[in-house]
Structures are given as C-alpha cells and as structure tokens.
C-alpha positions as a printed Julia matrix, in Angstrom:
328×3 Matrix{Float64}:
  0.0    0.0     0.0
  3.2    1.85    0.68
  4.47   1.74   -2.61
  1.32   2.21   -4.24
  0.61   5.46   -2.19
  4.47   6.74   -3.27
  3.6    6.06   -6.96
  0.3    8.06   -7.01
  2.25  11.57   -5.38
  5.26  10.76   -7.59
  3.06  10.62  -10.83
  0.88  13.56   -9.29
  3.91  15.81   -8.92
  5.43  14.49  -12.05
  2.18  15.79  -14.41
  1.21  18.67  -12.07
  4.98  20.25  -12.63
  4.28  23.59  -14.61
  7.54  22.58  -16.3
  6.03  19.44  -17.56
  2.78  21.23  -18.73
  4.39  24.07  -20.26
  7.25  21.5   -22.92
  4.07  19.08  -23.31
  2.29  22.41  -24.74
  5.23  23.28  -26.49
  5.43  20.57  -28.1
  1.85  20.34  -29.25
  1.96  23.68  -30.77
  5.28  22.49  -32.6
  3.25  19.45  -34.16
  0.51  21.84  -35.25
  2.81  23.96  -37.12
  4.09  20.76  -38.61
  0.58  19.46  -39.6
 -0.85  22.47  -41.11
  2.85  23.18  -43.01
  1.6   19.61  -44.28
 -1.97  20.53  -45.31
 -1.44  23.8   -47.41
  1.88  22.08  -49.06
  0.37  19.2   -50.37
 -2.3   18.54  -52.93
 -4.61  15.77  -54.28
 -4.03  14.59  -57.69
 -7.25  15.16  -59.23
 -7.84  14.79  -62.81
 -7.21  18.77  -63.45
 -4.19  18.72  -61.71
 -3.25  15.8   -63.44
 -4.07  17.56  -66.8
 -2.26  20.56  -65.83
  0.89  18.74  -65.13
  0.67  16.91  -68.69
  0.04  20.58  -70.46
  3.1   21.39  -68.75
  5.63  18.78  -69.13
  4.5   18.69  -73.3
  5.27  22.91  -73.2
  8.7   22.4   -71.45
  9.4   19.22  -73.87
  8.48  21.7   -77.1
 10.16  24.41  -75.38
 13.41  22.08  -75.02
 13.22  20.57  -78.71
 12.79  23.82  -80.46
 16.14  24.84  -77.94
 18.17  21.61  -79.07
 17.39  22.65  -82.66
 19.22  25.49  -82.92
 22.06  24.26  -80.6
 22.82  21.06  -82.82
 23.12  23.5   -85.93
 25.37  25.44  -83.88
 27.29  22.57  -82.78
 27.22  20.31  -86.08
 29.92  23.24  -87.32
 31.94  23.01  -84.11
 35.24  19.92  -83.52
 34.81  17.8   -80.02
 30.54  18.69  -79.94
 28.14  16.52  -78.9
 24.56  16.85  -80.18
 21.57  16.21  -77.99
 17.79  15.6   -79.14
 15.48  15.61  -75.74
 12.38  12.59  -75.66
  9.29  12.83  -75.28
  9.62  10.47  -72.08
 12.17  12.59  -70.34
  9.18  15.29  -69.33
  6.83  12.66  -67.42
  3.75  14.66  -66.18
  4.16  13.47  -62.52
  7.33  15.76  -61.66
  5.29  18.91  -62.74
  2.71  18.08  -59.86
  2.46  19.92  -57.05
  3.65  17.81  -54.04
  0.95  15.36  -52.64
  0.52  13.55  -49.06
  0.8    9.51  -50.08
  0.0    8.26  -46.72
  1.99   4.75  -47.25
  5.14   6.23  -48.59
  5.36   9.57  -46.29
  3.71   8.99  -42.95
  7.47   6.85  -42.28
  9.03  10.0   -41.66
  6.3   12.23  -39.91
  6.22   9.25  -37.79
  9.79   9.3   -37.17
  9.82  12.89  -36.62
  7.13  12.33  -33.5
  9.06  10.2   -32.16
 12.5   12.23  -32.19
 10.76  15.53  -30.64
  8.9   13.24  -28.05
 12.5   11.6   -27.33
 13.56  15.15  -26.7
 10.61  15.93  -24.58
 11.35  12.44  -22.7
 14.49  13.39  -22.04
 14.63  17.44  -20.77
 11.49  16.02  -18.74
 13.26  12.91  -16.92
 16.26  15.01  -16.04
 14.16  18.18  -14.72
 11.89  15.36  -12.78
 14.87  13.99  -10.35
 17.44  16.85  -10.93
 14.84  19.76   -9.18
 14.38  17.4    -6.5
 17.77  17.37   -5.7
 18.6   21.2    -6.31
 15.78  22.05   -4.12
 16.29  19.44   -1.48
 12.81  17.81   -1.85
 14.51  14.52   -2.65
 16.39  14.5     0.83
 13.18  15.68    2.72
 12.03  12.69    0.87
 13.99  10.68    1.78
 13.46  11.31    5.76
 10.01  10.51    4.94
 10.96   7.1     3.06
 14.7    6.24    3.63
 14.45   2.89    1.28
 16.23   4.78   -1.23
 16.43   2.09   -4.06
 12.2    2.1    -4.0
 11.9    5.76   -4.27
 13.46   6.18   -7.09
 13.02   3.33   -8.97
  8.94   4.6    -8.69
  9.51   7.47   -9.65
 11.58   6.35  -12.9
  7.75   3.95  -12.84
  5.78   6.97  -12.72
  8.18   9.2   -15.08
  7.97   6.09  -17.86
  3.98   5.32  -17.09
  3.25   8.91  -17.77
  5.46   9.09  -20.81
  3.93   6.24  -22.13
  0.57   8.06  -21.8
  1.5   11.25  -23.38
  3.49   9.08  -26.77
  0.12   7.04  -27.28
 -2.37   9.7   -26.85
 -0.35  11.83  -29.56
  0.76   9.18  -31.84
 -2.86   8.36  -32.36
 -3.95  11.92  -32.5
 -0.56  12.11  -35.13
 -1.76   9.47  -36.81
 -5.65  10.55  -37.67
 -4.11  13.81  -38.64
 -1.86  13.0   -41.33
 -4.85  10.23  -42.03
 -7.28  13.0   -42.78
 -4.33  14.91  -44.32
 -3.82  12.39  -46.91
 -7.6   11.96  -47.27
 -8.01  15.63  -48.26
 -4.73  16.31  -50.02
 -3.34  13.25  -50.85
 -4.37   9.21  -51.13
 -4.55   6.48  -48.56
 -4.01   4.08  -51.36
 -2.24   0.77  -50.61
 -3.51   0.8   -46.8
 -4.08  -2.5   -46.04
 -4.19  -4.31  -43.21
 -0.93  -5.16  -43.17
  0.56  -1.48  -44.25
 -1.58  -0.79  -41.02
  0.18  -2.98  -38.65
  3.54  -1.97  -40.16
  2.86   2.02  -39.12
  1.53   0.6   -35.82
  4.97  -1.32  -35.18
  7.18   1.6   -35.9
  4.71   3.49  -33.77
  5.7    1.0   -30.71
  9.06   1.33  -31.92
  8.68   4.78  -31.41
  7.82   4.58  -28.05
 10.31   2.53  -27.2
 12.63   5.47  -27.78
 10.68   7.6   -25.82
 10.87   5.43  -22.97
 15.13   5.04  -23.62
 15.52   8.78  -23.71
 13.46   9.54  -20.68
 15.14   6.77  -18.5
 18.72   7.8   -19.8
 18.06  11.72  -18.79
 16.56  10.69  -15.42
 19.34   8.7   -14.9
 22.33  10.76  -15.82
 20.28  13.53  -13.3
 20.44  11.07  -10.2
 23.79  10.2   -11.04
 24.74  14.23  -10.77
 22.35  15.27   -8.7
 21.1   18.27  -10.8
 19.19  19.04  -14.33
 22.32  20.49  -15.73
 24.25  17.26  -15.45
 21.91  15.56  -17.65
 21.74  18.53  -20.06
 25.77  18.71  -20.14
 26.0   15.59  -20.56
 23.43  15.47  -23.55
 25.3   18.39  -25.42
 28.71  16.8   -24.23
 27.58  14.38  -26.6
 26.28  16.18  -29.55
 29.29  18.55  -30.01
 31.74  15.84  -29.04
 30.91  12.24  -30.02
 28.27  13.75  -33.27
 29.77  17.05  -34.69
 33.63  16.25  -33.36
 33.77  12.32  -33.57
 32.1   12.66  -37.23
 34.76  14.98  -38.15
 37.89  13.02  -36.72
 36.63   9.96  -38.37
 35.97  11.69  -41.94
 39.47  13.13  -41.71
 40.7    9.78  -40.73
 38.64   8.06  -43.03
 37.73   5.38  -40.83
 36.04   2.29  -42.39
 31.98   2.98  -42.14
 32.26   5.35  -40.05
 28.51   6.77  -39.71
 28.24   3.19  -37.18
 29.76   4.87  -34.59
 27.33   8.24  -34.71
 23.71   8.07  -32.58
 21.36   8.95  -35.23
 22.91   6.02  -37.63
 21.54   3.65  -34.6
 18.16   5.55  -34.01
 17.48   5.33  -38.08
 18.22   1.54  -37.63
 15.81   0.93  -34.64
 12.8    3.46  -36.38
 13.1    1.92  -40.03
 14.51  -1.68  -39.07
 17.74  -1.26  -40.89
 19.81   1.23  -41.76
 23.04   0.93  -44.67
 25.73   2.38  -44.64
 28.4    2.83  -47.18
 32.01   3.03  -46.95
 32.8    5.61  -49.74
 36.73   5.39  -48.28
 37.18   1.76  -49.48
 38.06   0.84  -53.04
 35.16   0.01  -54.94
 33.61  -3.88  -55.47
 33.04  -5.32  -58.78
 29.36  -5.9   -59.56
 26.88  -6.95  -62.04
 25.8   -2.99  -62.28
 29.94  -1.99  -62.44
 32.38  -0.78  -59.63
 29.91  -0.24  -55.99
 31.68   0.85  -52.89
 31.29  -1.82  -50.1
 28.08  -1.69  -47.9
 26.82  -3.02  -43.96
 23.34  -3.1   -42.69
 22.61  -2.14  -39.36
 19.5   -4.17  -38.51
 17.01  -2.99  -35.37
 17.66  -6.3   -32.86
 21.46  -4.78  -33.23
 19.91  -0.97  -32.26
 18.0   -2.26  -29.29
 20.63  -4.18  -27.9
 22.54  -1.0   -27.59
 19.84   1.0   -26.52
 19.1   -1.72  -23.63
 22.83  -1.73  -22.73
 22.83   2.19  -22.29
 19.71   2.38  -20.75
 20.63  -0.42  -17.8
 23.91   1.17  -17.25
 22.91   3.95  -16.64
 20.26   2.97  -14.51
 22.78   1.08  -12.49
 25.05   3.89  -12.35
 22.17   5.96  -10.66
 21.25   3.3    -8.21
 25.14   2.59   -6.99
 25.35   6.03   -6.49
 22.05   6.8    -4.64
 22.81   3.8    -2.43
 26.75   4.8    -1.7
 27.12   8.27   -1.77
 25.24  10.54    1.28
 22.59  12.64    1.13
 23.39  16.12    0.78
C-alpha cells in the first residue's frame, strides 16, 4: 500500500509540474505547425491537376526541342561537340505536380519525426523530474520521509515512464488521424491494407520505445549528478563531441563505415529496421551494375541491444550512487 501510495504523489507531482505542462504544450503547438505546413503544401491529384501537369511537361518538352534545334546547328559546325535531341519520355507529367501527401510512402518519416521531438521531450522532462528534487532538497526531505532509497526512485523512474507512455500514445494516435485525414483531403490512402496498417503501428511502438530510452537515460544521468544540468551537459557533451567532433575526426581519418559509430545512424536503424551504410573510403567492389563501394546493414535487434545496454547502465550507475554516496 506503501508503494502504491508513493507512486500516485510521484506521478501527481510528475504531471502537475508547470515545467512538464508548459514543454508538453510546447510541443503540441510544434506538431501543429508541422501538420498544417503539411496541409497547405500538399495537394490531391485530381484529374485537373493531373491535366495541368501533362500541359506542362508537353510545353517544357516543345520548349526544349525547339532549344536543341538550334544548338545542334550550332554545334554540327563546331570539332569535339556533342549533339543532344530531348524525348518525349524525359518530361513525365508526374514531376510537374504539385507535391501530394501519399500516406503509405510519407507517414514513415512524420512518424519518425514524432518520435525524435517526443524523445527530446522524454528526455529534458526525466532530467528536470529527479534533478529539481535534488537542487531544491525535496529529494532528501524525501527521503526522511521514506529512507528505502532504491524504491523511491526506482517509482519514480515507474511513474516518469507510465506517464510518458501516456502522453506518446495519446499523440501518436492523434498524429496518426491527422496525417490520415491529411492524406484523405490532399493526398491518397491508397495501398492501406491491413498489413501497411500494422507496419505504421509497429514503428509506432518502436517509437515509443525510444521515448521510454531517452526519458530513462536523462533521469538517470540527473540522479547520477544530482542536478538538471548534469543531464543537459551531458546530452550536449555528446552532440558537439561524439556527433559534430567524432564525425569529423573519423571523416578526416577516413575510418572504415564510419557513420556506425554516430547516434542517429543507430536511431534510423531501430525506427526503419535497418539502416546501410556505405564506406565511400574503401576501393570500390566489382558488380553486375559496375564498380559499388562496399556496404553493412545495421538491422534494429542490433539498435535495441545497444539502446538496452545504455539504458541499464545507466540505470545502475544511478542506483550505486544513490545507495553509496550521502545525502546532501
């Protein structure tokens, strides 16, 4: 009953933070810039757009015939000058259409996108959680009132993650009727079936999943420093260092595949199942199409296995040190 009683406060200070209220409102205002960018810059492919796009691919093609005319007379009287005729089939009416919403091919990447600004919002929102506590002493008045010091904050990395999960499923479905009804209205929902479905829903979960990493990780690196700005170093420790700095060393260097050792390589892996990569350093392979430079897949079991690794270790790390260091 204990524990039960510590959970409800710690998930009742967690969503009544005006921190948390005001980034989760951020955020939603951020996706409905996104979504209406989406609306007014797409368009369905009705049969006058359609026509429109043919009149104007047969005007450029005249337009670029009557142009190679006079260039090949031109160049017929000039040494080392190669004549050019353009086709009929190089001016295909579909790349004169305005840009429309296919729900199948796009929705991938607007899925992707929710899940890298709620891994964001995961993240700033697990290390705020535990690192105010600990700036404003609330965790060691807490800890007066409950000195098992393992249990309190393992629930509150419970309630952090429960609440998490809540806020990734309510607006991945809300996500996912918008850009439904986008591609409805400006777009086609063609090739939906049942099992295009359950595809978007598994990289949906997958998705979460992230969430749930990047929220645990930030929480953790917190406890481990006792403060917000520990987790926040830490997080742009690693974007200037091991991203912007690493990437450059290992260009410079030109390490073998190096894009492996870079975050967003592994987050593309977990999100879309695989991810290749290409070593453009290494001498080229023979091949049935001619000389290809060699290639590795990064598959997703290989993506979570790092991600679990990470995740437990730094758990770990926050436990030790909650356990062994005092409270001060």
């Amino acid at each position: 009953m204990g524990t039960l009683s510590l959970y409800t406060a710690e998930t009742k200070r967690f969503t009544k933070r005006r921190f948390t209220r005001f980034f989760v409102l951020g955020l939603v205002l951020v996706l409905g810039a996104i979504s209406v960018g989406m609306f007014f810059t797409n368009q369905k492919s009705t049969p006058e757009v359609v026509a429109a796009a043919e009149k104007e691919a047969e005007a450029s093609f005249q337009r670029d015939l009557a142009m190679s005319v006079e260039q090949n007379k031109i160049c017929a009287i000039q040494p080392e000058c190669t004549q050019w005729t353009p086709t009929r089939e190089d001016y295909q009416a579909e790349w004169y259409m305005p840009s429309t919403f296919n729900f199948k091919k796009h929705f991938g990447a607007m899925a992707t996108t929710l899940a890298a600004l709620l891994a964001v919002l995961a993240f700033v929102l697990g290390a705020s959680f535990v690192g105010a506590e600990w700036s404003s002493g609330g965790m060691m008045n807490l800890l007066l009132w409950r000195p098992q010091r393992i249990k309190v904050l393992s629930t509150k990395l419970a309630a952090l993650l429960v609440v998490l999960t809540g806020i990734t499923v309510v607006l991945s479905a809300v996500w996912t009727g918008i850009f439904a009804v986008i591609a409805n209205l400006r777009g086609t929902l063609d090739g939906m079936t049942s099992g295009a479905w359950q595809s978007m829903l598994l990289m949906e979960l997958r998705g979460l999943v992230l969430v749930l990493v990047f929220g645990a990780v930030g929480f953790g690196l917190a406890s481990i420093g006792r403060h917000t700005a520990v987790a926040m170093g830490a997080a742009i420790a690693v974007v200037v260092l091991f991203q912007f700095g690493l990437g450059t060393v290992l260009a410079m260097a030109q390490v073998s595949y190096a894009e492996k050792y870079l975050i967003p390589t592994w987050v593309a892996a977990w999100m879309d199942k695989s991810y290749k990569i290409t070593d453009w350093n290494a001498p080229c392979l023979n091949s049935a199409t001619g000389c290809e430079p060699p290639t590795m897949t990064i598959e997703w079991p290989a993506a979570g296995g790092l991600f679990a690794v990470t995740v437990a270790a730094v758990i770990a790390a926050a436990m030790w040190t909650l356990r062994s260091r005092d409270i001060t």
